mmCIF file of C-alpha atoms in Angstrom:
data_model
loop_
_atom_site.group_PDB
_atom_site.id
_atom_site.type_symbol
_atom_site.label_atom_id
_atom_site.label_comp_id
_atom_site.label_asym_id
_atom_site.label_seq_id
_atom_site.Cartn_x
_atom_site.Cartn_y
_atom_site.Cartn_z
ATOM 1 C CA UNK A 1 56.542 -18.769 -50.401
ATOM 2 C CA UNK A 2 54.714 -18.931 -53.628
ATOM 3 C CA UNK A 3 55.361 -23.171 -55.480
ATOM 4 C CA UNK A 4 55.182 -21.862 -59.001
ATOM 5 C CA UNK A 5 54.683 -18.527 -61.580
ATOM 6 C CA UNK A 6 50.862 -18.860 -61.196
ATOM 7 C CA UNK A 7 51.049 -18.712 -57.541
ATOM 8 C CA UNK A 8 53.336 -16.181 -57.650
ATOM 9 C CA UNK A 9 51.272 -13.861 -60.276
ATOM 10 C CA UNK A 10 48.171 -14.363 -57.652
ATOM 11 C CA UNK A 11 49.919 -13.482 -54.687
ATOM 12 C CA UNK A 12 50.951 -10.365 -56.379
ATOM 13 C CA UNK A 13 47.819 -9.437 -57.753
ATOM 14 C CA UNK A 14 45.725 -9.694 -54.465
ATOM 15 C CA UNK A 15 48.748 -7.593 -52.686
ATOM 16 C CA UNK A 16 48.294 -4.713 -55.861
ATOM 17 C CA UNK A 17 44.529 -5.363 -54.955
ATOM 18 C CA UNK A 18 44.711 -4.192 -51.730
ATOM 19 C CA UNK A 19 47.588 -2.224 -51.958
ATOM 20 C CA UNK A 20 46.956 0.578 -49.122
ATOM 21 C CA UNK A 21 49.575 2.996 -46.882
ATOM 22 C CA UNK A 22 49.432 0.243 -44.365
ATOM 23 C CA UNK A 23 50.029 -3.199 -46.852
ATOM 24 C CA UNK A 24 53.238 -1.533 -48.764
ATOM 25 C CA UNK A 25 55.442 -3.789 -46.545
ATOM 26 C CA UNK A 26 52.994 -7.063 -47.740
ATOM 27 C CA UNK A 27 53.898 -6.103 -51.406
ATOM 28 C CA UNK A 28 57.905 -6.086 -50.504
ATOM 29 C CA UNK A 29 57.347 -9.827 -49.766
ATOM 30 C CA UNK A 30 56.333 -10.384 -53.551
ATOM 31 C CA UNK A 31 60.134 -8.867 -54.473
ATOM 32 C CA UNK A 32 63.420 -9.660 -53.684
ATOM 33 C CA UNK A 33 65.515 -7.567 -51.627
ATOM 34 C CA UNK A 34 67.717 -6.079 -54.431
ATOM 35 C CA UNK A 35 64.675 -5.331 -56.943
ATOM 36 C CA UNK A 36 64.967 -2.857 -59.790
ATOM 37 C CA UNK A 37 62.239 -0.384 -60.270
ATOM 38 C CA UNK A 38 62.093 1.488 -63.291
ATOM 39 C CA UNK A 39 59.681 3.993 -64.428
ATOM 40 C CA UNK A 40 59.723 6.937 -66.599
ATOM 41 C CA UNK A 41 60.767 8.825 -63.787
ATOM 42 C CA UNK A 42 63.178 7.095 -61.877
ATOM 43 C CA UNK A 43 65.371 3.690 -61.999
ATOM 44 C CA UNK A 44 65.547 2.694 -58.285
ATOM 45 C CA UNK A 45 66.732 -0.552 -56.478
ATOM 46 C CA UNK A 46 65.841 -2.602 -52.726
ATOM 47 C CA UNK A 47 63.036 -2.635 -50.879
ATOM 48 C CA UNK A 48 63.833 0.703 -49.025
ATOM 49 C CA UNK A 49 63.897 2.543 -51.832
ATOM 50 C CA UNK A 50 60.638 0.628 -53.657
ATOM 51 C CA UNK A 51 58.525 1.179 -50.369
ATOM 52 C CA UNK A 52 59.403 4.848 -50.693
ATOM 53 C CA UNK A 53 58.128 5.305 -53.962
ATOM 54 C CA UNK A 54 54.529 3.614 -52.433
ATOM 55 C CA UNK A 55 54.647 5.459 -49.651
ATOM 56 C CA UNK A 56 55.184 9.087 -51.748
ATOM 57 C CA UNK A 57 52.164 7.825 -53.684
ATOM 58 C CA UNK A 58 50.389 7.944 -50.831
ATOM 59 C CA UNK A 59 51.280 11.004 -49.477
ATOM 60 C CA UNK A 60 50.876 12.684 -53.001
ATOM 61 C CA UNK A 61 47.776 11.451 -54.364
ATOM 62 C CA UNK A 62 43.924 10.767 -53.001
ATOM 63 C CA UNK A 63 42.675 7.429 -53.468
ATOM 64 C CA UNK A 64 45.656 5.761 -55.949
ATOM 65 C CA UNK A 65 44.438 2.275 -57.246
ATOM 66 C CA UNK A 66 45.934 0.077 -59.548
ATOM 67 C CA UNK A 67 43.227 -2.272 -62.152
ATOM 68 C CA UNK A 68 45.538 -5.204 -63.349
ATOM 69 C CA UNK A 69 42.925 -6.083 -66.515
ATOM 70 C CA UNK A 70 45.278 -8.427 -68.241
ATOM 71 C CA UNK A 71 48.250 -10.555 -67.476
ATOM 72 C CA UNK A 72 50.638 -12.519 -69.827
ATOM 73 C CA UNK A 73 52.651 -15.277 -68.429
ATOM 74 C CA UNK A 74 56.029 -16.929 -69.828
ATOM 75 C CA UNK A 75 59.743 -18.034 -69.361
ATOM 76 C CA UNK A 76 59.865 -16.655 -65.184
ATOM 77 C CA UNK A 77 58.264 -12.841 -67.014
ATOM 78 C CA UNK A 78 55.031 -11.234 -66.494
ATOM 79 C CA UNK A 79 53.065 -8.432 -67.979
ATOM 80 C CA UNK A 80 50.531 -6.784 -65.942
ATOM 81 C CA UNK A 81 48.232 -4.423 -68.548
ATOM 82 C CA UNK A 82 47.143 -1.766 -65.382
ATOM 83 C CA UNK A 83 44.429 1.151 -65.295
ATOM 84 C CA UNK A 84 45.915 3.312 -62.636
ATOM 85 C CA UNK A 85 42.680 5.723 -60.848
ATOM 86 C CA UNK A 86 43.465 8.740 -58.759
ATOM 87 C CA UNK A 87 42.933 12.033 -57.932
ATOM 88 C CA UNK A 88 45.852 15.173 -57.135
ATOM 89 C CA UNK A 89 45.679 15.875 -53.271
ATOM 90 C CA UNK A 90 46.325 19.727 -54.842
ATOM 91 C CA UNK A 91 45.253 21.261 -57.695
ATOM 92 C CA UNK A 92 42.565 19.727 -59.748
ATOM 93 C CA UNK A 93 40.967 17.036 -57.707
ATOM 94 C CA UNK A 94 39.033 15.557 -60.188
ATOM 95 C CA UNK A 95 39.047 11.782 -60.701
ATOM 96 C CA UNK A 96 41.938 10.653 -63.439
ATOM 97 C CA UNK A 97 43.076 7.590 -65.062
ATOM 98 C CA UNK A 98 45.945 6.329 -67.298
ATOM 99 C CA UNK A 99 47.091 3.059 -69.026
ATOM 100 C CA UNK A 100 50.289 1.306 -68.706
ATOM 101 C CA UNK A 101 51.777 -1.730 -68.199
ATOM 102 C CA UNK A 102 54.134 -3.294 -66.217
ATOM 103 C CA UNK A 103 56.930 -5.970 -67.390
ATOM 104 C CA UNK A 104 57.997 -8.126 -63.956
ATOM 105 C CA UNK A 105 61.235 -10.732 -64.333
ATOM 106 C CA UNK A 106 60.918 -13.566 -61.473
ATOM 107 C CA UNK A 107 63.726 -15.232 -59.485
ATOM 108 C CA UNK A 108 64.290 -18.577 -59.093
ATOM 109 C CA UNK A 109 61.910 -18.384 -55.824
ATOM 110 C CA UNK A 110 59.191 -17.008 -57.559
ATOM 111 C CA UNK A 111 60.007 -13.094 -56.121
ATOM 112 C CA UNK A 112 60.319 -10.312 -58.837
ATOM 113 C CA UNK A 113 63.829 -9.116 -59.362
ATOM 114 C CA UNK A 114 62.707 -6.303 -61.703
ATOM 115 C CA UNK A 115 59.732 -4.317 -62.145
ATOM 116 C CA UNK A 116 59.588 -1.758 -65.717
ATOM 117 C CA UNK A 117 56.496 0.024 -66.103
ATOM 118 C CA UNK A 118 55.763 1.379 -68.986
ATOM 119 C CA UNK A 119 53.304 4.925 -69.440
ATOM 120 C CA UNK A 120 52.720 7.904 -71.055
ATOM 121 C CA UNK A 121 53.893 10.235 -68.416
ATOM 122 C CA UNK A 122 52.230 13.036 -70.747
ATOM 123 C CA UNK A 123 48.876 11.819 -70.257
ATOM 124 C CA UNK A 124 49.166 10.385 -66.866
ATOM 125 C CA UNK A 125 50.382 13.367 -64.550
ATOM 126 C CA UNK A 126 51.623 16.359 -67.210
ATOM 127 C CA UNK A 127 48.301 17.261 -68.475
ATOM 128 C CA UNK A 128 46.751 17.781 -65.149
ATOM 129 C CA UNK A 129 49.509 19.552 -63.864
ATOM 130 C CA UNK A 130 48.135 23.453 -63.345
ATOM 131 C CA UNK A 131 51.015 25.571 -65.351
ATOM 132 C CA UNK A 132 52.207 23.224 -67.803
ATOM 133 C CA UNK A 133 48.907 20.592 -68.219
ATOM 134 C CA UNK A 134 47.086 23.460 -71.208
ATOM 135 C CA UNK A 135 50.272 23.559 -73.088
ATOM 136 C CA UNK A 136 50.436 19.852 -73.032
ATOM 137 C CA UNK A 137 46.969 19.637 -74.050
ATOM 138 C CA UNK A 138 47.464 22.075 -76.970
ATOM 139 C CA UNK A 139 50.739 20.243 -78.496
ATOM 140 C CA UNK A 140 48.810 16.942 -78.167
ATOM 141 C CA UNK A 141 45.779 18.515 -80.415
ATOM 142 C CA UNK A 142 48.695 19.655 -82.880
ATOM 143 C CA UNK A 143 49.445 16.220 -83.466
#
């Protein structure tokens, strides 16, 4: 169990580092057992339900990796500033990327109790999408 923030912000980063199918349960440890996950699609809450959203990943994507480039520390919070690098397992296979970053609160024991990422869904999955990715594209050139 992690002594301070610091250690705690390590731990987690080498666990997003090697984040694979088969070290989902290793990232659990970093949260507690009631954890909030929020995204732009979904507001979910436990470790069953947090492992899930990993594991779908997984099962939806080729080669998913998350590139923590920043962090900013203070008052038990953390901000991870994240490149996220994929490719579709269907559909255009090409290599992608997006931005975003994540906001994580920390427990008294140093394990996050809430996890908010923050991305432009737009750019990171609806523009690639076959039917509705070229009218994406278009509105974002009318802008």
């Amino acid at each position: 169990m992690p002594v301070d923030l610091l250690e705690a912000v390590k731990i987690l980063k080498l666990q997003y580092d090697q984040l694979s199918p088969t070290t989902v349960d290793g990232l659990l440890n970093c949260y507690s057992a009631d954890a909030i996950f929020k995204d732009p699609f979904q507001e979910i809450q436990g470790h069953p339900a947090i492992k899930h959203i990993f594991v779908k990943m997984y099962e939806q994507l080729n080669q998913p990796e998350f590139i923590i480039r920043e962090q900013l520390l203070g008052n038990q919070q953390v901000a991870f500033l994240w490149d996220f690098q994929f490719s579709m397992r269907r559909w255009n296979t090409s290599p992608k990327s997006f931005s975003g970053v994540s906001w994580l609160y920390f427990n008294d024991a140093f394990l996050v109790t809430k996890h908010h990422d923050y991305w432009d869904p737009a750019a990171g999955i609806y523009e690639h999408l076959p039917l509705i990715g070229p009218v994406m594209r278009g509105l974002k050139s009318l802008a």
